[in-house]
Protein backbone atom coordinates (compact mmCIF):
# COMPACT_ATOMS: atom_id res chain seq x y z
CA UNK A 1 0.00 0.00 0.00
CA UNK A 2 1.25 3.46 -0.93
CA UNK A 3 -0.13 6.47 0.97
CA UNK A 4 -0.89 9.61 -1.04
CA UNK A 5 -2.23 12.09 1.51
CA UNK A 6 -4.19 12.24 4.73
CA UNK A 7 -7.45 14.09 5.42
CA UNK A 8 -6.26 16.29 8.31
CA UNK A 9 -5.48 19.90 7.35
CA UNK A 10 -2.95 21.96 9.33
CA UNK A 11 -3.04 25.50 10.71
CA UNK A 12 0.67 26.20 10.40
CA UNK A 13 3.25 25.85 7.65
CA UNK A 14 5.43 22.79 8.47
CA UNK A 15 8.76 24.61 8.35
CA UNK A 16 10.72 21.89 10.16
CA UNK A 17 9.30 19.08 8.02
CA UNK A 18 10.11 21.03 4.85
CA UNK A 19 13.61 21.82 6.15
CA UNK A 20 14.31 18.17 7.03
CA UNK A 21 13.08 17.02 3.61
CA UNK A 22 15.20 19.66 1.86
CA UNK A 23 18.31 18.75 3.87
CA UNK A 24 17.85 15.05 3.12
CA UNK A 25 17.43 15.87 -0.57
CA UNK A 26 20.56 18.05 -0.67
CA UNK A 27 22.69 15.40 1.03
CA UNK A 28 21.35 12.74 -1.32
CA UNK A 29 22.07 14.87 -4.38
CA UNK A 30 25.62 15.30 -3.08
CA UNK A 31 25.89 11.52 -2.79
CA UNK A 32 24.91 11.25 -6.46
CA UNK A 33 27.91 13.36 -7.46
CA UNK A 34 30.35 10.93 -5.84
CA UNK A 35 32.03 8.02 -7.54
CA UNK A 36 31.65 4.50 -6.09
CA UNK A 37 34.77 4.64 -3.88
CA UNK A 38 34.12 8.20 -2.70
CA UNK A 39 30.51 7.33 -1.92
CA UNK A 40 31.53 4.28 0.11
CA UNK A 41 33.99 6.41 2.06
CA UNK A 42 31.37 9.12 2.61
CA UNK A 43 28.82 6.63 3.94
CA UNK A 44 31.38 5.01 6.25
CA UNK A 45 32.44 8.42 7.53
CA UNK A 46 28.94 9.70 8.33
CA UNK A 47 26.82 6.52 8.62
CA UNK A 48 26.43 4.71 11.94
CA UNK A 49 28.46 1.51 12.12
CA UNK A 50 27.22 -0.53 15.13
CA UNK A 51 30.58 -2.14 15.86
CA UNK A 52 32.22 1.31 15.80
CA UNK A 53 29.47 3.34 17.50
CA UNK A 54 29.83 7.13 17.66
CA UNK A 55 27.22 9.57 18.97
CA UNK A 56 27.75 12.20 16.27
CA UNK A 57 26.96 9.61 13.61
CA UNK A 58 23.61 8.89 15.25
CA UNK A 59 22.50 12.28 13.89
CA UNK A 60 24.41 12.39 10.62
CA UNK A 61 23.25 8.90 9.62
CA UNK A 62 19.64 10.16 9.63
CA UNK A 63 20.35 12.31 6.58
CA UNK A 64 21.98 9.69 4.34
CA UNK A 65 20.13 7.38 1.96
CA UNK A 66 21.02 4.40 -0.17
CA UNK A 67 19.04 5.07 -3.33
CA UNK A 68 16.13 6.85 -4.98
CA UNK A 69 13.51 4.41 -3.67
CA UNK A 70 14.97 4.69 -0.16
CA UNK A 71 14.80 8.48 0.04
CA UNK A 72 11.59 8.70 -1.99
CA UNK A 73 9.66 6.40 0.33
CA UNK A 74 11.00 8.05 3.47
CA UNK A 75 10.28 11.59 2.34
CA UNK A 76 6.78 10.63 1.14
CA UNK A 77 5.86 9.32 4.58
CA UNK A 78 7.47 12.31 6.30
CA UNK A 79 5.58 14.78 4.10
CA UNK A 80 2.19 13.08 4.58
CA UNK A 81 2.37 12.56 8.34
CA UNK A 82 5.03 14.99 9.55
CA UNK A 83 3.15 18.22 8.88
CA UNK A 84 0.25 17.23 11.14
CA UNK A 85 2.51 16.07 13.96
CA UNK A 86 4.54 19.27 13.70
CA UNK A 87 1.32 21.28 13.82
CA UNK A 88 0.31 19.66 17.12
CA UNK A 89 3.74 19.65 18.75
CA UNK A 90 5.02 23.03 17.61
CA UNK A 91 8.10 23.57 15.47
CA UNK A 92 10.88 23.41 18.09
CA UNK A 93 9.33 20.56 20.06
CA UNK A 94 8.78 18.64 16.85
CA UNK A 95 12.43 18.96 15.82
CA UNK A 96 13.64 17.69 19.21
CA UNK A 97 11.05 14.91 19.11
CA UNK A 98 12.15 13.89 15.59
CA UNK A 99 15.83 13.69 16.53
CA UNK A 100 15.13 11.79 19.75
CA UNK A 101 13.05 9.19 17.91
CA UNK A 102 15.88 8.79 15.42
CA UNK A 103 18.36 8.34 18.27
CA UNK A 104 16.22 5.69 19.99
CA UNK A 105 15.89 3.90 16.66
CA UNK A 106 19.65 3.94 16.06
CA UNK A 107 20.39 2.67 19.56
CA UNK A 108 17.91 -0.18 19.20
CA UNK A 109 19.37 -1.30 15.88
CA UNK A 110 22.89 -1.04 17.29
CA UNK A 111 21.89 -3.18 20.28
CA UNK A 112 20.21 -5.82 18.12
CA UNK A 113 23.10 -6.02 15.62
CA UNK A 114 26.03 -4.84 17.71
CA UNK A 115 28.68 -6.69 15.71
CA UNK A 116 27.54 -5.37 12.34
CA UNK A 117 30.17 -3.65 10.21
CA UNK A 118 27.59 -2.29 7.76
CA UNK A 119 26.81 1.45 8.11
CA UNK A 120 23.23 2.24 9.08
CA UNK A 121 21.78 5.13 7.10
CA UNK A 122 18.38 6.65 6.53
CA UNK A 123 15.68 8.77 8.15
CA UNK A 124 13.24 5.89 8.60
CA UNK A 125 13.87 5.45 12.33
CA UNK A 126 12.99 9.08 13.06
CA UNK A 127 10.07 8.97 10.63
CA UNK A 128 8.79 5.84 12.37
CA UNK A 129 8.54 7.97 15.51
CA UNK A 130 6.43 10.47 13.56
CA UNK A 131 4.12 7.63 12.51
CA UNK A 132 3.73 6.51 16.12
CA UNK A 133 2.89 10.06 17.18
CA UNK A 134 0.38 10.40 14.34
CA UNK A 135 -1.63 7.40 15.56
CA UNK A 136 -1.82 8.90 19.05
CA UNK A 137 -2.73 12.41 17.91
CA UNK A 138 -5.09 11.53 15.04
CA UNK A 139 -6.61 8.10 15.79
CA UNK A 140 -9.66 8.77 13.60
CA UNK A 141 -7.78 10.09 10.57
CA UNK A 142 -7.94 8.43 7.16
CA UNK A 143 -5.27 8.21 4.50
CA UNK A 144 -5.87 8.18 0.75
CA UNK A 145 -3.93 5.08 -0.26
CA UNK A 146 -3.08 3.10 -3.38
CA UNK A 147 -4.18 -0.46 -2.57
CA UNK A 148 -3.41 -3.36 -4.94
CA UNK A 149 -6.30 -5.85 -4.95
CA UNK A 150 -5.45 -9.01 -6.90
CA UNK A 151 -4.83 -7.68 -10.45
CA UNK A 152 -6.39 -4.27 -9.87
CA UNK A 153 -5.23 -1.08 -8.18
CA UNK A 154 -7.71 0.90 -6.09
CA UNK A 155 -7.33 4.30 -4.44
CA UNK A 156 -9.12 4.08 -1.10
CA UNK A 157 -9.39 6.03 2.14
CA UNK A 158 -7.84 3.71 4.70
CA UNK A 159 -8.06 4.41 8.47
CA UNK A 160 -4.66 5.62 9.63
CA UNK A 161 -4.63 3.15 12.52
CA UNK A 162 -5.08 0.30 10.04
CA UNK A 163 -2.45 1.51 7.58
CA UNK A 164 0.18 2.37 10.18
CA UNK A 165 -0.74 -0.56 12.41
CA UNK A 166 -0.15 -3.01 9.57
CA UNK A 167 3.09 -1.23 8.74
CA UNK A 168 4.31 -1.60 12.33
CA UNK A 169 3.31 -5.27 12.48
CA UNK A 170 5.30 -5.96 9.31
CA UNK A 171 8.36 -4.24 10.78
CA UNK A 172 8.07 -6.18 14.03
CA UNK A 173 7.71 -9.56 12.33
CA UNK A 174 10.57 -8.76 9.95
CA UNK A 175 12.70 -7.63 12.88
CA UNK A 176 12.15 -10.92 14.70
CA UNK A 177 13.06 -12.73 11.50
CA UNK A 178 16.27 -10.73 11.16
CA UNK A 179 17.63 -11.80 14.55
CA UNK A 180 20.68 -13.97 14.15
CA UNK A 181 21.49 -12.60 10.69
CA UNK A 182 25.16 -12.36 9.73
CA UNK A 183 26.86 -9.17 10.90
CA UNK A 184 28.46 -8.53 7.51
CA UNK A 185 25.21 -8.64 5.54
CA UNK A 186 23.27 -5.42 4.98
CA UNK A 187 19.52 -5.03 4.79
CA UNK A 188 16.59 -3.10 6.23
CA UNK A 189 17.03 -1.90 9.82
CA UNK A 190 13.73 -3.29 11.05
CA UNK A 191 14.49 -2.85 14.75
CA UNK A 192 15.21 0.82 14.13
CA UNK A 193 11.71 1.12 12.67
CA UNK A 194 10.15 -0.73 15.61
CA UNK A 195 12.02 1.28 18.24
CA UNK A 196 11.40 4.59 16.51
CA UNK A 197 7.66 3.87 16.31
CA UNK A 198 7.45 2.86 19.98
CA UNK A 199 9.51 5.90 20.99
CA UNK A 200 7.08 8.10 19.07
CA UNK A 201 4.10 6.51 20.82
CA UNK A 202 5.56 7.43 24.20
CA UNK A 203 7.40 10.69 23.56
CA UNK A 204 4.43 12.36 21.90
CA UNK A 205 2.77 12.60 25.34
CA UNK A 206 5.80 14.53 26.59
CA UNK A 207 6.06 16.89 23.63
CA UNK A 208 2.48 17.54 22.52
CA UNK A 209 0.88 20.89 23.27
CA UNK A 210 -2.57 21.19 24.90
CA UNK A 211 -5.28 20.37 22.38
CA UNK A 212 -6.95 23.43 20.89
CA UNK A 213 -10.46 24.13 22.10
CA UNK A 214 -11.45 25.51 18.72
CA UNK A 215 -10.06 24.24 15.42
CA UNK A 216 -10.62 26.93 12.82
CA UNK A 217 -10.50 24.67 9.79
CA UNK A 218 -13.63 22.87 10.94
CA UNK A 219 -15.59 26.12 11.39
CA UNK A 220 -18.74 26.14 9.34
CA UNK A 221 -18.57 22.43 8.53
CA UNK A 222 -21.68 20.61 9.70
PDB file of C-alpha atoms in Angstrom:
ATOM      1  CA  UNK A   1       0.000   0.000   0.000  1.00  0.00           C
ATOM      2  CA  UNK A   2       1.254   3.457  -0.929  1.00  0.00           C
ATOM      3  CA  UNK A   3      -0.131   6.472   0.972  1.00  0.00           C
ATOM      4  CA  UNK A   4      -0.886   9.611  -1.040  1.00  0.00           C
ATOM      5  CA  UNK A   5      -2.228  12.089   1.508  1.00  0.00           C
ATOM      6  CA  UNK A   6      -4.193  12.243   4.735  1.00  0.00           C
ATOM      7  CA  UNK A   7      -7.445  14.094   5.417  1.00  0.00           C
ATOM      8  CA  UNK A   8      -6.264  16.291   8.312  1.00  0.00           C
ATOM      9  CA  UNK A   9      -5.481  19.903   7.353  1.00  0.00           C
ATOM     10  CA  UNK A  10      -2.953  21.956   9.327  1.00  0.00           C
ATOM     11  CA  UNK A  11      -3.040  25.498  10.715  1.00  0.00           C
ATOM     12  CA  UNK A  12       0.668  26.199  10.398  1.00  0.00           C
ATOM     13  CA  UNK A  13       3.249  25.849   7.646  1.00  0.00           C
ATOM     14  CA  UNK A  14       5.428  22.793   8.469  1.00  0.00           C
ATOM     15  CA  UNK A  15       8.762  24.609   8.345  1.00  0.00           C
ATOM     16  CA  UNK A  16      10.716  21.893  10.162  1.00  0.00           C
ATOM     17  CA  UNK A  17       9.301  19.084   8.021  1.00  0.00           C
ATOM     18  CA  UNK A  18      10.113  21.031   4.848  1.00  0.00           C
ATOM     19  CA  UNK A  19      13.615  21.823   6.153  1.00  0.00           C
ATOM     20  CA  UNK A  20      14.311  18.174   7.025  1.00  0.00           C
ATOM     21  CA  UNK A  21      13.084  17.015   3.613  1.00  0.00           C
ATOM     22  CA  UNK A  22      15.203  19.661   1.864  1.00  0.00           C
ATOM     23  CA  UNK A  23      18.307  18.751   3.873  1.00  0.00           C
ATOM     24  CA  UNK A  24      17.851  15.051   3.118  1.00  0.00           C
ATOM     25  CA  UNK A  25      17.429  15.869  -0.568  1.00  0.00           C
ATOM     26  CA  UNK A  26      20.558  18.055  -0.668  1.00  0.00           C
ATOM     27  CA  UNK A  27      22.692  15.400   1.030  1.00  0.00           C
ATOM     28  CA  UNK A  28      21.347  12.737  -1.319  1.00  0.00           C
ATOM     29  CA  UNK A  29      22.069  14.873  -4.377  1.00  0.00           C
ATOM     30  CA  UNK A  30      25.616  15.300  -3.075  1.00  0.00           C
ATOM     31  CA  UNK A  31      25.886  11.524  -2.785  1.00  0.00           C
ATOM     32  CA  UNK A  32      24.910  11.251  -6.460  1.00  0.00           C
ATOM     33  CA  UNK A  33      27.910  13.362  -7.459  1.00  0.00           C
ATOM     34  CA  UNK A  34      30.355  10.934  -5.840  1.00  0.00           C
ATOM     35  CA  UNK A  35      32.032   8.017  -7.537  1.00  0.00           C
ATOM     36  CA  UNK A  36      31.654   4.496  -6.087  1.00  0.00           C
ATOM     37  CA  UNK A  37      34.767   4.639  -3.884  1.00  0.00           C
ATOM     38  CA  UNK A  38      34.124   8.196  -2.698  1.00  0.00           C
ATOM     39  CA  UNK A  39      30.509   7.327  -1.922  1.00  0.00           C
ATOM     40  CA  UNK A  40      31.526   4.285   0.113  1.00  0.00           C
ATOM     41  CA  UNK A  41      33.989   6.407   2.065  1.00  0.00           C
ATOM     42  CA  UNK A  42      31.368   9.115   2.609  1.00  0.00           C
ATOM     43  CA  UNK A  43      28.821   6.633   3.944  1.00  0.00           C
ATOM     44  CA  UNK A  44      31.378   5.015   6.247  1.00  0.00           C
ATOM     45  CA  UNK A  45      32.435   8.423   7.531  1.00  0.00           C
ATOM     46  CA  UNK A  46      28.937   9.696   8.328  1.00  0.00           C
ATOM     47  CA  UNK A  47      26.822   6.521   8.618  1.00  0.00           C
ATOM     48  CA  UNK A  48      26.429   4.714  11.940  1.00  0.00           C
ATOM     49  CA  UNK A  49      28.461   1.509  12.119  1.00  0.00           C
ATOM     50  CA  UNK A  50      27.223  -0.530  15.128  1.00  0.00           C
ATOM     51  CA  UNK A  51      30.584  -2.145  15.855  1.00  0.00           C
ATOM     52  CA  UNK A  52      32.215   1.312  15.800  1.00  0.00           C
ATOM     53  CA  UNK A  53      29.471   3.337  17.499  1.00  0.00           C
ATOM     54  CA  UNK A  54      29.831   7.135  17.656  1.00  0.00           C
ATOM     55  CA  UNK A  55      27.215   9.570  18.971  1.00  0.00           C
ATOM     56  CA  UNK A  56      27.753  12.199  16.273  1.00  0.00           C
ATOM     57  CA  UNK A  57      26.958   9.607  13.606  1.00  0.00           C
ATOM     58  CA  UNK A  58      23.607   8.891  15.253  1.00  0.00           C
ATOM     59  CA  UNK A  59      22.496  12.278  13.891  1.00  0.00           C
ATOM     60  CA  UNK A  60      24.411  12.387  10.621  1.00  0.00           C
ATOM     61  CA  UNK A  61      23.254   8.899   9.617  1.00  0.00           C
ATOM     62  CA  UNK A  62      19.638  10.160   9.627  1.00  0.00           C
ATOM     63  CA  UNK A  63      20.355  12.310   6.582  1.00  0.00           C
ATOM     64  CA  UNK A  64      21.976   9.695   4.337  1.00  0.00           C
ATOM     65  CA  UNK A  65      20.128   7.384   1.962  1.00  0.00           C
ATOM     66  CA  UNK A  66      21.022   4.405  -0.168  1.00  0.00           C
ATOM     67  CA  UNK A  67      19.041   5.066  -3.333  1.00  0.00           C
ATOM     68  CA  UNK A  68      16.130   6.852  -4.985  1.00  0.00           C
ATOM     69  CA  UNK A  69      13.515   4.413  -3.670  1.00  0.00           C
ATOM     70  CA  UNK A  70      14.973   4.688  -0.162  1.00  0.00           C
ATOM     71  CA  UNK A  71      14.804   8.476   0.045  1.00  0.00           C
ATOM     72  CA  UNK A  72      11.589   8.705  -1.988  1.00  0.00           C
ATOM     73  CA  UNK A  73       9.662   6.402   0.330  1.00  0.00           C
ATOM     74  CA  UNK A  74      10.999   8.046   3.471  1.00  0.00           C
ATOM     75  CA  UNK A  75      10.278  11.588   2.336  1.00  0.00           C
ATOM     76  CA  UNK A  76       6.781  10.634   1.141  1.00  0.00           C
ATOM     77  CA  UNK A  77       5.858   9.322   4.576  1.00  0.00           C
ATOM     78  CA  UNK A  78       7.468  12.313   6.297  1.00  0.00           C
ATOM     79  CA  UNK A  79       5.578  14.781   4.101  1.00  0.00           C
ATOM     80  CA  UNK A  80       2.185  13.081   4.579  1.00  0.00           C
ATOM     81  CA  UNK A  81       2.367  12.564   8.338  1.00  0.00           C
ATOM     82  CA  UNK A  82       5.026  14.986   9.555  1.00  0.00           C
ATOM     83  CA  UNK A  83       3.147  18.220   8.882  1.00  0.00           C
ATOM     84  CA  UNK A  84       0.246  17.227  11.139  1.00  0.00           C
ATOM     85  CA  UNK A  85       2.505  16.068  13.959  1.00  0.00           C
ATOM     86  CA  UNK A  86       4.537  19.267  13.703  1.00  0.00           C
ATOM     87  CA  UNK A  87       1.316  21.283  13.816  1.00  0.00           C
ATOM     88  CA  UNK A  88       0.311  19.664  17.123  1.00  0.00           C
ATOM     89  CA  UNK A  89       3.741  19.650  18.753  1.00  0.00           C
ATOM     90  CA  UNK A  90       5.020  23.029  17.614  1.00  0.00           C
ATOM     91  CA  UNK A  91       8.099  23.575  15.475  1.00  0.00           C
ATOM     92  CA  UNK A  92      10.876  23.406  18.087  1.00  0.00           C
ATOM     93  CA  UNK A  93       9.334  20.556  20.062  1.00  0.00           C
ATOM     94  CA  UNK A  94       8.785  18.638  16.853  1.00  0.00           C
ATOM     95  CA  UNK A  95      12.435  18.960  15.821  1.00  0.00           C
ATOM     96  CA  UNK A  96      13.645  17.692  19.207  1.00  0.00           C
ATOM     97  CA  UNK A  97      11.048  14.913  19.106  1.00  0.00           C
ATOM     98  CA  UNK A  98      12.149  13.893  15.590  1.00  0.00           C
ATOM     99  CA  UNK A  99      15.831  13.691  16.528  1.00  0.00           C
ATOM    100  CA  UNK A 100      15.129  11.791  19.750  1.00  0.00           C
ATOM    101  CA  UNK A 101      13.052   9.194  17.915  1.00  0.00           C
ATOM    102  CA  UNK A 102      15.878   8.785  15.417  1.00  0.00           C
ATOM    103  CA  UNK A 103      18.355   8.345  18.270  1.00  0.00           C
ATOM    104  CA  UNK A 104      16.216   5.689  19.994  1.00  0.00           C
ATOM    105  CA  UNK A 105      15.892   3.899  16.657  1.00  0.00           C
ATOM    106  CA  UNK A 106      19.650   3.944  16.057  1.00  0.00           C
ATOM    107  CA  UNK A 107      20.394   2.674  19.558  1.00  0.00           C
ATOM    108  CA  UNK A 108      17.912  -0.184  19.203  1.00  0.00           C
ATOM    109  CA  UNK A 109      19.368  -1.301  15.882  1.00  0.00           C
ATOM    110  CA  UNK A 110      22.894  -1.041  17.289  1.00  0.00           C
ATOM    111  CA  UNK A 111      21.893  -3.176  20.279  1.00  0.00           C
ATOM    112  CA  UNK A 112      20.205  -5.823  18.121  1.00  0.00           C
ATOM    113  CA  UNK A 113      23.103  -6.021  15.623  1.00  0.00           C
ATOM    114  CA  UNK A 114      26.028  -4.839  17.714  1.00  0.00           C
ATOM    115  CA  UNK A 115      28.677  -6.687  15.708  1.00  0.00           C
ATOM    116  CA  UNK A 116      27.545  -5.367  12.340  1.00  0.00           C
ATOM    117  CA  UNK A 117      30.172  -3.648  10.208  1.00  0.00           C
ATOM    118  CA  UNK A 118      27.589  -2.294   7.757  1.00  0.00           C
ATOM    119  CA  UNK A 119      26.812   1.448   8.108  1.00  0.00           C
ATOM    120  CA  UNK A 120      23.229   2.237   9.076  1.00  0.00           C
ATOM    121  CA  UNK A 121      21.783   5.131   7.097  1.00  0.00           C
ATOM    122  CA  UNK A 122      18.375   6.649   6.529  1.00  0.00           C
ATOM    123  CA  UNK A 123      15.684   8.766   8.146  1.00  0.00           C
ATOM    124  CA  UNK A 124      13.237   5.890   8.601  1.00  0.00           C
ATOM    125  CA  UNK A 125      13.874   5.454  12.329  1.00  0.00           C
ATOM    126  CA  UNK A 126      12.991   9.078  13.062  1.00  0.00           C
ATOM    127  CA  UNK A 127      10.069   8.973  10.629  1.00  0.00           C
ATOM    128  CA  UNK A 128       8.789   5.839  12.368  1.00  0.00           C
ATOM    129  CA  UNK A 129       8.540   7.971  15.505  1.00  0.00           C
ATOM    130  CA  UNK A 130       6.433  10.470  13.556  1.00  0.00           C
ATOM    131  CA  UNK A 131       4.118   7.626  12.506  1.00  0.00           C
ATOM    132  CA  UNK A 132       3.729   6.509  16.117  1.00  0.00           C
ATOM    133  CA  UNK A 133       2.894  10.057  17.175  1.00  0.00           C
ATOM    134  CA  UNK A 134       0.379  10.403  14.338  1.00  0.00           C
ATOM    135  CA  UNK A 135      -1.634   7.403  15.557  1.00  0.00           C
ATOM    136  CA  UNK A 136      -1.822   8.898  19.052  1.00  0.00           C
ATOM    137  CA  UNK A 137      -2.735  12.407  17.907  1.00  0.00           C
ATOM    138  CA  UNK A 138      -5.093  11.530  15.043  1.00  0.00           C
ATOM    139  CA  UNK A 139      -6.606   8.101  15.786  1.00  0.00           C
ATOM    140  CA  UNK A 140      -9.661   8.775  13.596  1.00  0.00           C
ATOM    141  CA  UNK A 141      -7.781  10.086  10.566  1.00  0.00           C
ATOM    142  CA  UNK A 142      -7.943   8.431   7.161  1.00  0.00           C
ATOM    143  CA  UNK A 143      -5.272   8.208   4.498  1.00  0.00           C
ATOM    144  CA  UNK A 144      -5.875   8.178   0.750  1.00  0.00           C
ATOM    145  CA  UNK A 145      -3.927   5.081  -0.257  1.00  0.00           C
ATOM    146  CA  UNK A 146      -3.076   3.098  -3.381  1.00  0.00           C
ATOM    147  CA  UNK A 147      -4.182  -0.457  -2.570  1.00  0.00           C
ATOM    148  CA  UNK A 148      -3.407  -3.362  -4.944  1.00  0.00           C
ATOM    149  CA  UNK A 149      -6.303  -5.854  -4.953  1.00  0.00           C
ATOM    150  CA  UNK A 150      -5.446  -9.013  -6.903  1.00  0.00           C
ATOM    151  CA  UNK A 151      -4.833  -7.679 -10.446  1.00  0.00           C
ATOM    152  CA  UNK A 152      -6.394  -4.271  -9.872  1.00  0.00           C
ATOM    153  CA  UNK A 153      -5.231  -1.078  -8.181  1.00  0.00           C
ATOM    154  CA  UNK A 154      -7.707   0.897  -6.094  1.00  0.00           C
ATOM    155  CA  UNK A 155      -7.332   4.297  -4.444  1.00  0.00           C
ATOM    156  CA  UNK A 156      -9.123   4.085  -1.103  1.00  0.00           C
ATOM    157  CA  UNK A 157      -9.389   6.025   2.140  1.00  0.00           C
ATOM    158  CA  UNK A 158      -7.839   3.707   4.705  1.00  0.00           C
ATOM    159  CA  UNK A 159      -8.060   4.409   8.465  1.00  0.00           C
ATOM    160  CA  UNK A 160      -4.664   5.622   9.628  1.00  0.00           C
ATOM    161  CA  UNK A 161      -4.635   3.150  12.522  1.00  0.00           C
ATOM    162  CA  UNK A 162      -5.076   0.300  10.041  1.00  0.00           C
ATOM    163  CA  UNK A 163      -2.452   1.514   7.580  1.00  0.00           C
ATOM    164  CA  UNK A 164       0.183   2.371  10.178  1.00  0.00           C
ATOM    165  CA  UNK A 165      -0.741  -0.559  12.415  1.00  0.00           C
ATOM    166  CA  UNK A 166      -0.149  -3.013   9.574  1.00  0.00           C
ATOM    167  CA  UNK A 167       3.092  -1.232   8.736  1.00  0.00           C
ATOM    168  CA  UNK A 168       4.308  -1.599  12.335  1.00  0.00           C
ATOM    169  CA  UNK A 169       3.311  -5.269  12.485  1.00  0.00           C
ATOM    170  CA  UNK A 170       5.302  -5.962   9.309  1.00  0.00           C
ATOM    171  CA  UNK A 171       8.360  -4.237  10.783  1.00  0.00           C
ATOM    172  CA  UNK A 172       8.065  -6.183  14.034  1.00  0.00           C
ATOM    173  CA  UNK A 173       7.709  -9.561  12.329  1.00  0.00           C
ATOM    174  CA  UNK A 174      10.565  -8.765   9.954  1.00  0.00           C
ATOM    175  CA  UNK A 175      12.704  -7.629  12.882  1.00  0.00           C
ATOM    176  CA  UNK A 176      12.152 -10.923  14.699  1.00  0.00           C
ATOM    177  CA  UNK A 177      13.056 -12.732  11.496  1.00  0.00           C
ATOM    178  CA  UNK A 178      16.273 -10.734  11.161  1.00  0.00           C
ATOM    179  CA  UNK A 179      17.625 -11.801  14.550  1.00  0.00           C
ATOM    180  CA  UNK A 180      20.681 -13.965  14.146  1.00  0.00           C
ATOM    181  CA  UNK A 181      21.492 -12.599  10.687  1.00  0.00           C
ATOM    182  CA  UNK A 182      25.158 -12.363   9.726  1.00  0.00           C
ATOM    183  CA  UNK A 183      26.861  -9.166  10.896  1.00  0.00           C
ATOM    184  CA  UNK A 184      28.462  -8.533   7.508  1.00  0.00           C
ATOM    185  CA  UNK A 185      25.214  -8.639   5.536  1.00  0.00           C
ATOM    186  CA  UNK A 186      23.270  -5.419   4.981  1.00  0.00           C
ATOM    187  CA  UNK A 187      19.516  -5.027   4.793  1.00  0.00           C
ATOM    188  CA  UNK A 188      16.591  -3.104   6.231  1.00  0.00           C
ATOM    189  CA  UNK A 189      17.032  -1.898   9.823  1.00  0.00           C
ATOM    190  CA  UNK A 190      13.727  -3.291  11.051  1.00  0.00           C
ATOM    191  CA  UNK A 191      14.491  -2.847  14.747  1.00  0.00           C
ATOM    192  CA  UNK A 192      15.213   0.817  14.127  1.00  0.00           C
ATOM    193  CA  UNK A 193      11.709   1.117  12.673  1.00  0.00           C
ATOM    194  CA  UNK A 194      10.147  -0.729  15.607  1.00  0.00           C
ATOM    195  CA  UNK A 195      12.016   1.275  18.240  1.00  0.00           C
ATOM    196  CA  UNK A 196      11.403   4.588  16.509  1.00  0.00           C
ATOM    197  CA  UNK A 197       7.665   3.873  16.312  1.00  0.00           C
ATOM    198  CA  UNK A 198       7.453   2.858  19.984  1.00  0.00           C
ATOM    199  CA  UNK A 199       9.506   5.903  20.990  1.00  0.00           C
ATOM    200  CA  UNK A 200       7.081   8.101  19.068  1.00  0.00           C
ATOM    201  CA  UNK A 201       4.097   6.505  20.816  1.00  0.00           C
ATOM    202  CA  UNK A 202       5.562   7.429  24.195  1.00  0.00           C
ATOM    203  CA  UNK A 203       7.405  10.689  23.564  1.00  0.00           C
ATOM    204  CA  UNK A 204       4.426  12.359  21.903  1.00  0.00           C
ATOM    205  CA  UNK A 205       2.771  12.600  25.338  1.00  0.00           C
ATOM    206  CA  UNK A 206       5.800  14.526  26.587  1.00  0.00           C
ATOM    207  CA  UNK A 207       6.063  16.895  23.631  1.00  0.00           C
ATOM    208  CA  UNK A 208       2.480  17.536  22.521  1.00  0.00           C
ATOM    209  CA  UNK A 209       0.877  20.886  23.273  1.00  0.00           C
ATOM    210  CA  UNK A 210      -2.568  21.187  24.900  1.00  0.00           C
ATOM    211  CA  UNK A 211      -5.278  20.375  22.380  1.00  0.00           C
ATOM    212  CA  UNK A 212      -6.946  23.431  20.887  1.00  0.00           C
ATOM    213  CA  UNK A 213     -10.463  24.134  22.101  1.00  0.00           C
ATOM    214  CA  UNK A 214     -11.447  25.506  18.715  1.00  0.00           C
ATOM    215  CA  UNK A 215     -10.058  24.241  15.423  1.00  0.00           C
ATOM    216  CA  UNK A 216     -10.616  26.926  12.817  1.00  0.00           C
ATOM    217  CA  UNK A 217     -10.496  24.673   9.794  1.00  0.00           C
ATOM    218  CA  UNK A 218     -13.630  22.866  10.941  1.00  0.00           C
ATOM    219  CA  UNK A 219     -15.587  26.122  11.388  1.00  0.00           C
ATOM    220  CA  UNK A 220     -18.745  26.144   9.345  1.00  0.00           C
ATOM    221  CA  UNK A 221     -18.569  22.430   8.526  1.00  0.00           C
ATOM    222  CA  UNK A 222     -21.676  20.609   9.702  1.00  0.00           C
TER     223      UNK A 222
END
